[in-house]
Amino acid sequence: MSDIGDWFKSIPLITRGWFAASIAVPLIGKLGLIDPRNLVLRPDLFLKRFHLWRPVTATLYFPVYPNTGFLFLVNLYFLYNYSTRLETGAFDGRPADYVFMLLFNWICIVITGLLMDMQLLMIPLIMSVLYIWAQFNKDMIVSFWFGTRFKAHYLPWVILIFNFIIGGSFVNELIGNLVGHLYFFLMFKYPMDLGGRSFLSTPQFLYQLLPTRRGGVSGFGAPPARRPAPQEQSGGGGGGGGGGGRHNWGQGFRLGD
């Protein structure tokens, strides 16, 4: 148990809170402590009866049943893995900027969910984070199942197809990818590469709540340099039905490291 505790404490703060809440809220619904119908996004109840908690709980809740448990665990792994990479990589020492990125993506996803009558928002937010990580590391070679290898730039779309196969839908993943693209375009691509005006900036109050650490400066001057990375070792080509945990989505961390 101490090993699990040490591993949990090693997760960066923002990711740790998100990860823990994404376990706790589905568990609360699974145990029946709160009616799961009170955890999902319902536009009529949110707009007309002011159930203001629903956009938050709908982002953290996922119905866990025998036919959805694997999809839940896979996306929980994506949350841990790629949020950790972003928080300790591109956003290292800039917790305010990372929180602002999550807030911007979340607001866009909630608006989309209200317009499209979506009840669950966990997967879109996770996919938006994964998409942004892939943009920062687009030339990195990643390994997927059965030894397939490709640039990280394609990873969000490969996962879209993967989740479609195991979950039967791709709308959540597509919305997450589009929201992640919107953030990256407005924050980096348009003002820096295309010389346009900057439409996004982290509010000052977030810097006051979450000061920049290790001598960094508030906000981003430029995206982190994309250095060529050594190719990953293949995870052994494990599949979902017998890979023994040897599969590896992307470069770097494994659950429990």
CSV table of C-alpha atoms in Angstrom, one decimal:
chain,number,residue,atom,x,y,z
A,1,MET,CA,0.0,0.0,0.0
A,2,SER,CA,2.9,2.4,0.7
A,3,ASP,CA,4.1,1.9,-2.9
A,4,ILE,CA,0.7,3.0,-4.2
A,5,GLY,CA,0.7,5.9,-1.8
A,6,ASP,CA,4.2,7.0,-3.0
A,7,TRP,CA,3.2,6.6,-6.6
A,8,PHE,CA,0.0,8.7,-6.1
A,9,LYS,CA,2.0,11.4,-4.3
A,10,SER,CA,4.5,11.5,-7.2
A,11,ILE,CA,1.7,12.6,-9.6
A,12,PRO,CA,1.9,16.3,-10.2
A,13,LEU,CA,-0.7,18.3,-8.2
A,14,ILE,CA,-3.2,19.3,-10.9
A,15,THR,CA,-3.2,15.9,-12.6
A,16,ARG,CA,-3.4,14.2,-9.2
A,17,GLY,CA,-6.6,16.1,-8.3
A,18,TRP,CA,-8.2,15.5,-11.6
A,19,PHE,CA,-7.2,11.8,-11.6
A,20,ALA,CA,-8.5,11.2,-8.0
A,21,ALA,CA,-11.8,13.0,-8.8
A,22,SER,CA,-12.2,10.9,-11.9
A,23,ILE,CA,-12.0,7.8,-9.8
A,24,ALA,CA,-14.1,9.0,-6.9
A,25,VAL,CA,-17.1,10.4,-8.8
A,26,PRO,CA,-17.7,7.2,-10.9
A,27,LEU,CA,-17.2,5.1,-7.7
A,28,ILE,CA,-19.8,7.3,-5.9
A,29,GLY,CA,-22.2,6.6,-8.7
A,30,LYS,CA,-21.4,2.9,-8.9
A,31,LEU,CA,-22.0,2.5,-5.1
A,32,GLY,CA,-25.3,4.3,-5.4
A,33,LEU,CA,-24.3,7.0,-2.9
A,34,ILE,CA,-25.6,9.5,-5.4
A,35,ASP,CA,-28.0,8.8,-8.1
A,36,PRO,CA,-26.0,8.7,-11.4
A,37,ARG,CA,-28.7,10.7,-13.1
A,38,ASN,CA,-27.7,13.6,-10.9
A,39,LEU,CA,-24.1,13.5,-12.1
A,40,VAL,CA,-24.7,13.8,-15.9
A,41,LEU,CA,-25.2,16.9,-17.9
A,42,ARG,CA,-28.8,17.7,-18.6
A,43,PRO,CA,-29.3,20.9,-20.5
A,44,ASP,CA,-32.8,21.4,-19.4
A,45,LEU,CA,-32.0,21.0,-15.7
A,46,PHE,CA,-28.8,23.0,-16.0
A,47,LEU,CA,-30.4,26.0,-17.8
A,48,LYS,CA,-33.9,26.0,-16.3
A,49,ARG,CA,-33.5,24.6,-12.8
A,50,PHE,CA,-29.9,25.8,-12.2
A,51,HIS,CA,-28.2,22.5,-11.5
A,52,LEU,CA,-24.9,24.2,-11.6
A,53,TRP,CA,-22.9,21.2,-10.5
A,54,ARG,CA,-23.7,19.1,-13.6
A,55,PRO,CA,-21.0,20.5,-15.9
A,56,VAL,CA,-18.4,19.6,-13.3
A,57,THR,CA,-19.7,16.1,-12.4
A,58,ALA,CA,-20.4,15.2,-16.0
A,59,THR,CA,-16.7,15.8,-16.7
A,60,LEU,CA,-15.7,13.5,-13.9
A,61,TYR,CA,-18.4,10.8,-14.0
A,62,PHE,CA,-18.3,7.7,-16.2
A,63,PRO,CA,-20.8,4.8,-15.9
A,64,VAL,CA,-18.7,1.7,-15.0
A,65,TYR,CA,-20.4,-1.5,-16.1
A,66,PRO,CA,-18.9,-4.8,-17.4
A,67,ASN,CA,-19.2,-3.5,-21.0
A,68,THR,CA,-17.7,-0.1,-20.2
A,69,GLY,CA,-15.1,-0.8,-17.6
A,70,PHE,CA,-12.3,-1.4,-20.1
A,71,LEU,CA,-13.0,1.9,-21.9
A,72,PHE,CA,-13.1,3.7,-18.5
A,73,LEU,CA,-9.7,2.3,-17.5
A,74,VAL,CA,-8.1,3.1,-20.9
A,75,ASN,CA,-9.2,6.7,-20.7
A,76,LEU,CA,-8.2,6.9,-17.1
A,77,TYR,CA,-4.7,5.8,-18.2
A,78,PHE,CA,-4.7,8.5,-20.9
A,79,LEU,CA,-5.7,11.1,-18.3
A,80,TYR,CA,-2.8,10.1,-16.0
A,81,ASN,CA,-0.3,9.6,-18.7
A,82,TYR,CA,-0.7,12.6,-20.9
A,83,SER,CA,-1.8,15.1,-18.3
A,84,THR,CA,1.3,14.2,-16.3
A,85,ARG,CA,3.5,14.7,-19.4
A,86,LEU,CA,2.0,18.1,-20.1
A,87,GLU,CA,2.1,19.3,-16.5
A,88,THR,CA,5.7,18.3,-16.1
A,89,GLY,CA,6.8,19.1,-19.7
A,90,ALA,CA,5.4,22.0,-21.7
A,91,PHE,CA,3.7,23.5,-18.6
A,92,ASP,CA,6.4,22.7,-16.1
A,93,GLY,CA,6.5,25.4,-13.5
A,94,ARG,CA,3.5,27.1,-15.0
A,95,PRO,CA,0.5,25.7,-13.0
A,96,ALA,CA,-1.6,28.8,-13.8
A,97,ASP,CA,-1.2,28.3,-17.5
A,98,TYR,CA,-2.0,24.6,-17.2
A,99,VAL,CA,-5.2,25.3,-15.2
A,100,PHE,CA,-6.2,27.9,-17.8
A,101,MET,CA,-5.7,25.4,-20.6
A,102,LEU,CA,-8.0,22.9,-18.8
A,103,LEU,CA,-10.6,25.6,-18.0
A,104,PHE,CA,-10.6,26.8,-21.6
A,105,ASN,CA,-11.0,23.3,-23.0
A,106,TRP,CA,-13.6,22.4,-20.3
A,107,ILE,CA,-15.8,25.5,-21.1
A,108,CYS,CA,-15.7,24.7,-24.8
A,109,ILE,CA,-16.6,21.1,-24.2
A,110,VAL,CA,-19.5,22.1,-21.8
A,111,ILE,CA,-20.9,24.5,-24.4
A,112,THR,CA,-20.7,21.8,-27.0
A,113,GLY,CA,-22.3,19.3,-24.7
A,114,LEU,CA,-25.2,21.6,-24.0
A,115,LEU,CA,-25.7,22.2,-27.7
A,116,MET,CA,-25.5,18.6,-28.6
A,117,ASP,CA,-27.3,17.2,-25.5
A,118,MET,CA,-24.2,15.2,-24.4
A,119,GLN,CA,-24.5,13.8,-20.9
A,120,LEU,CA,-20.9,12.6,-20.3
A,121,LEU,CA,-17.9,14.9,-20.9
A,122,MET,CA,-15.0,12.9,-19.4
A,123,ILE,CA,-13.6,11.6,-22.7
A,124,PRO,CA,-13.6,14.9,-24.6
A,125,LEU,CA,-11.6,16.7,-22.0
A,126,ILE,CA,-9.0,13.9,-21.7
A,127,MET,CA,-8.7,13.7,-25.5
A,128,SER,CA,-8.2,17.5,-25.7
A,129,VAL,CA,-5.2,17.2,-23.4
A,130,LEU,CA,-3.8,14.2,-25.3
A,131,TYR,CA,-4.2,16.2,-28.6
A,132,ILE,CA,-2.3,19.2,-27.2
A,133,TRP,CA,0.5,16.9,-26.0
A,134,ALA,CA,0.7,15.4,-29.5
A,135,GLN,CA,1.0,18.8,-31.0
A,136,PHE,CA,3.9,19.7,-28.7
A,137,ASN,CA,5.6,16.3,-29.6
A,138,LYS,CA,4.3,15.8,-33.2
A,139,ASP,CA,7.6,14.4,-34.5
A,140,MET,CA,8.1,11.9,-31.7
A,141,ILE,CA,7.8,8.3,-32.8
A,142,VAL,CA,5.2,6.5,-30.7
A,143,SER,CA,4.3,2.8,-30.5
A,144,PHE,CA,0.8,1.4,-30.5
A,145,TRP,CA,-0.6,-2.1,-30.4
A,146,PHE,CA,0.9,-4.9,-32.5
A,147,GLY,CA,4.1,-3.0,-32.9
A,148,THR,CA,2.6,-0.2,-35.1
A,149,ARG,CA,4.7,2.9,-35.0
A,150,PHE,CA,3.9,6.4,-36.2
A,151,LYS,CA,4.5,10.1,-35.3
A,152,ALA,CA,2.7,11.4,-32.2
A,153,HIS,CA,0.9,13.9,-34.5
A,154,TYR,CA,-1.4,11.0,-35.6
A,155,LEU,CA,-1.9,9.6,-32.1
A,156,PRO,CA,-5.2,11.4,-31.3
A,157,TRP,CA,-6.8,10.1,-34.5
A,158,VAL,CA,-5.5,6.6,-34.0
A,159,ILE,CA,-7.0,6.6,-30.5
A,160,LEU,CA,-10.3,8.0,-32.0
A,161,ILE,CA,-10.5,4.9,-34.2
A,162,PHE,CA,-9.4,2.7,-31.2
A,163,ASN,CA,-12.1,4.0,-28.9
A,164,PHE,CA,-14.6,3.7,-31.7
A,165,ILE,CA,-13.8,0.0,-32.0
A,166,ILE,CA,-14.0,-0.7,-28.2
A,167,GLY,CA,-16.7,1.8,-27.3
A,168,GLY,CA,-18.9,2.1,-30.4
A,169,SER,CA,-18.6,5.9,-30.8
A,170,PHE,CA,-16.2,8.5,-32.0
A,171,VAL,CA,-18.1,11.8,-31.3
A,172,ASN,CA,-16.5,12.3,-27.9
A,173,GLU,CA,-13.0,11.8,-29.2
A,174,LEU,CA,-13.6,14.0,-32.2
A,175,ILE,CA,-14.9,16.8,-30.0
A,176,GLY,CA,-11.9,16.5,-27.7
A,177,ASN,CA,-9.5,16.7,-30.7
A,178,LEU,CA,-11.3,19.7,-32.1
A,179,VAL,CA,-11.3,21.6,-28.8
A,180,GLY,CA,-7.6,20.7,-28.3
A,181,HIS,CA,-6.8,22.0,-31.8
A,182,LEU,CA,-8.7,25.2,-31.1
A,183,TYR,CA,-6.7,25.9,-28.0
A,184,PHE,CA,-3.4,25.1,-29.6
A,185,PHE,CA,-4.2,27.2,-32.7
A,186,LEU,CA,-5.4,30.3,-30.7
A,187,MET,CA,-2.6,30.1,-28.1
A,188,PHE,CA,0.3,29.2,-30.3
A,189,LYS,CA,-0.2,28.6,-34.0
A,190,TYR,CA,-2.1,31.8,-35.0
A,191,PRO,CA,-0.2,34.4,-32.9
A,192,MET,CA,3.3,32.9,-33.3
A,193,ASP,CA,3.5,31.0,-36.6
A,194,LEU,CA,1.0,33.1,-38.5
A,195,GLY,CA,1.6,36.5,-36.9
A,196,GLY,CA,-1.9,37.1,-35.8
A,197,ARG,CA,-3.2,38.7,-32.6
A,198,SER,CA,-3.2,36.8,-29.4
A,199,PHE,CA,-6.8,35.8,-28.4
A,200,LEU,CA,-5.9,33.8,-25.3
A,201,SER,CA,-4.0,34.7,-22.2
A,202,THR,CA,-4.0,33.3,-18.7
A,203,PRO,CA,-5.9,35.6,-16.3
A,204,GLN,CA,-3.7,37.4,-13.7
A,205,PHE,CA,-5.7,36.0,-10.8
A,206,LEU,CA,-4.6,32.5,-11.7
A,207,TYR,CA,-1.0,33.6,-11.5
A,208,GLN,CA,-1.7,35.0,-8.0
A,209,LEU,CA,-3.4,31.7,-7.0
A,210,LEU,CA,-0.8,29.5,-8.7
A,211,PRO,CA,2.5,31.4,-9.0
A,212,THR,CA,5.0,30.5,-11.7
A,213,ARG,CA,7.8,28.4,-10.2
A,214,ARG,CA,11.5,27.8,-10.9
A,215,GLY,CA,12.2,31.2,-12.4
A,216,GLY,CA,9.7,30.9,-15.2
A,217,VAL,CA,7.8,33.8,-16.7
A,218,SER,CA,4.1,34.3,-16.7
A,219,GLY,CA,2.5,33.1,-19.9
A,220,PHE,CA,4.1,31.6,-22.9
A,221,GLY,CA,6.6,33.2,-25.2
A,222,ALA,CA,6.8,30.3,-27.6
A,223,PRO,CA,6.0,26.6,-27.6
A,224,PRO,CA,8.7,24.4,-26.2
A,225,ALA,CA,11.3,23.4,-28.8
A,226,ARG,CA,10.4,20.1,-30.5
A,227,ARG,CA,13.7,18.2,-30.3
A,228,PRO,CA,13.9,15.0,-32.2
A,229,ALA,CA,13.4,12.1,-29.8
A,230,PRO,CA,14.8,8.6,-29.9
A,231,GLN,CA,12.3,6.1,-31.1
A,232,GLU,CA,10.6,4.1,-28.5
A,233,GLN,CA,11.0,0.5,-28.0
A,234,SER,CA,7.9,-1.4,-29.1
A,235,GLY,CA,5.7,-2.5,-26.2
A,236,GLY,CA,5.7,-6.1,-27.5
A,237,GLY,CA,2.6,-5.7,-29.6
A,238,GLY,CA,0.2,-6.7,-26.8
A,239,GLY,CA,-3.5,-6.5,-27.6
A,240,GLY,CA,-6.5,-5.7,-25.5
A,241,GLY,CA,-7.2,-9.4,-24.9
A,242,GLY,CA,-3.9,-10.8,-23.8
A,243,GLY,CA,-1.1,-8.3,-24.0
A,244,GLY,CA,-0.3,-8.7,-20.4
A,245,GLY,CA,-0.1,-4.9,-19.9
A,246,ARG,CA,2.7,-4.6,-22.4
A,247,HIS,CA,1.0,-2.2,-24.7
A,248,ASN,CA,2.2,1.4,-24.7
A,249,TRP,CA,0.2,4.4,-26.0
A,250,GLY,CA,2.9,6.9,-26.7
A,251,GLN,CA,6.4,7.5,-25.4
A,252,GLY,CA,7.5,7.5,-21.8
A,253,PHE,CA,5.5,6.7,-18.7
A,254,ARG,CA,3.8,3.5,-17.7
A,255,LEU,CA,1.2,3.3,-15.0
A,256,GLY,CA,3.0,3.0,-11.7
A,257,ASP,CA,6.4,4.4,-12.7
